[in-house]
Amino acid sequence: RLGVDVRVDGSLIFETEGAAMTFAQAWDGLVDDRLKLLKIVRISDGSYAIGKKSFFPSELVNEDEALPRVLEAVYTSGKNKTQQAEAKKLLEAIGVSVVGETEQVQAILDQRYTYEAEVPDDKIYLNDLKRFCLLVEKYPKEAGRFKDYYVFRQANDNWSKPENVYLDNPFLDTGLTAYFEANPKEAQQGSLSESYIICEISIDKFVNFAEAVGVQKELQIVQTTCFDNPEWAYLRDVGGVRDTTPINRDYFVPGLKEILSNPTVPISSLIWRTMRLTRRNLMVLQATFQRTETHGPRRALSQLVHLLKDCAWVPQENGEFVRPSDADSTLLPDGFPFDQGETWLAKIKFGEGLKQRLETAEITGRLAKELGFEDDEVLDQAKKFASLPRAERDRFWVEFERRQNAIFPDSEPRNPDRRGELVGEQAENAPQRLVEKRARSVSIGREVVKAETEQYLRQLYTDGDGYLFCQVCKEPMPFKLDNGTFYFEKVEFIPELKGRHYQNYLALCPNHAAMYMVANGSKGLILEIFNELEDGDLEVILAQENMTIRFTKTHFADLKKIVEIDSPIQ
């Protein structure tokens, strides 16, 4: 009917030049979606394609495998300019377009960056990557175009989609490496190859592109159900019998609980940055459970908030990790920006415990001054003193008053000149210092026994913290020797025994050792008192005061056996 040989069978073929022009004239204004789906566009290689997958040639490109170009004669031959214009109008109407950068990039993605495509060489990849970065920089909305393509190389040389790669040093300090290394079972993402550092694209431009197309740079907060929420008992008690309009929504970070059992500053920094971003989506701070719209939902803190609230993960300048409630914002290390007004900080009760302690200290300080104490520290010391047994407090006051009333003697000669003369005369007539060797009595075996005694007593009277105690005052020895060990006196307990036994000695401080040896009011009665003692402390009089000697159960049992087999000297 049109006077041309046109065959339409699903792949319409123009048999003569100029047919497209006549076709355009005949179908002017009548192009519909059916025509757009037909392969009626003749390509430069002689094949045919649908309109939207065909492109007009340019001055430099007439043939392109990735972007098929229309045979130029299809719309340039004809009787006049009007026919040529009509032909081109039809091609545009069915989807043929001029090649733009977006189309060029899409063609490159389809040709080289699908799962089945052959890996491009480094030179081609670098040129493509430059093109990708420039496109997204100029048209940010085009970033989604790369979502399903393998455009990134991981550190292990595998190629990945944007969602399967994460950013961290040396590109961006995110801490994600620490997270994935500490929790390998969650490591579905891989780190970027460091080859990007030395490519011809600046790091800033590359990072901007990576972030825009969806490379991970923060912890992924995942939606889950409320069943594992610490407040599940409260949430499930919401009204309603049947789930007609149910909501069961909670949030957590996979593997975070295990990681926070041994936190590090990089991990804490990653969590801090991630939580600061929750201002864009406060929903992740809350769990919601509903059965029916009529009864409405119940809400509680999300699993993520509960975990962060209860774990000691916040670093302080002293290197300690504390729970958020115990944290001091002024002691946060660099890289932890703090804004008291952020919602997530209030949810995890940041600084509330510290605030309560400061308020309590302020109240205690005021109370201390009202009671006449210098400060709350002195008040605390007074409370500790008041908790001592009454006898200890009385003993302290007696000794304190004795020392307060005691005055160091300061005698002065009545006649200094005369006294000086007498002392001088005595000095001139003083006998010369001469040394004379004399025989003396030596107790045989005593030093050998004392050597064994030292080890024996140290073992029995040293506590788990390394303190060696006096058996009379029950206090640690007053000083240490240069070798770091406590000094103590080894004093023979019952001198009347026949043999020398290393168990027959006491571990005493220098003060009580002297009392036992030279101011022992119970001297001569020790054996008799010990024989009558079944357990507990042995009462003695030292320096005119009632005191007790305490024995460990081992020492006491050893002494009982020795006294049993070693009768006293007659």
PDB file of C-alpha atoms in Angstrom, residues 54 164 241 253 264 288 315 385 389 419 432 438 458 466 519 523:
ATOM      1  CA  SER A  54      20.621   1.617  19.137  1.00  0.00           C
ATOM      2  CA  ASN A 164      30.753  -6.700  49.483  1.00  0.00           C
ATOM      3  CA  VAL A 241      -4.978 -11.994  71.271  1.00  0.00           C
ATOM      4  CA  VAL A 253      24.962  -5.525  65.227  1.00  0.00           C
ATOM      5  CA  THR A 264      40.006  -2.004  71.697  1.00  0.00           C
ATOM      6  CA  THR A 288       8.686  -2.240  68.867  1.00  0.00           C
ATOM      7  CA  PRO A 315      37.827   4.231  76.558  1.00  0.00           C
ATOM      8  CA  PHE A 385      37.557   4.682 112.884  1.00  0.00           C
ATOM      9  CA  PRO A 389      35.997  -2.502 117.903  1.00  0.00           C
ATOM     10  CA  ARG A 419      80.558  20.787 133.860  1.00  0.00           C
ATOM     11  CA  GLN A 432      92.636   3.334 126.229  1.00  0.00           C
ATOM     12  CA  ARG A 438      89.032 -14.347 125.453  1.00  0.00           C
ATOM     13  CA  ARG A 458      58.191 -16.937 106.898  1.00  0.00           C
ATOM     14  CA  GLY A 466      53.319 -11.187 100.680  1.00  0.00           C
ATOM     15  CA  ALA A 519      60.135  -7.250 129.706  1.00  0.00           C
ATOM     16  CA  LYS A 523      58.736 -15.496 131.996  1.00  0.00           C
TER      17      LYS A 523
END
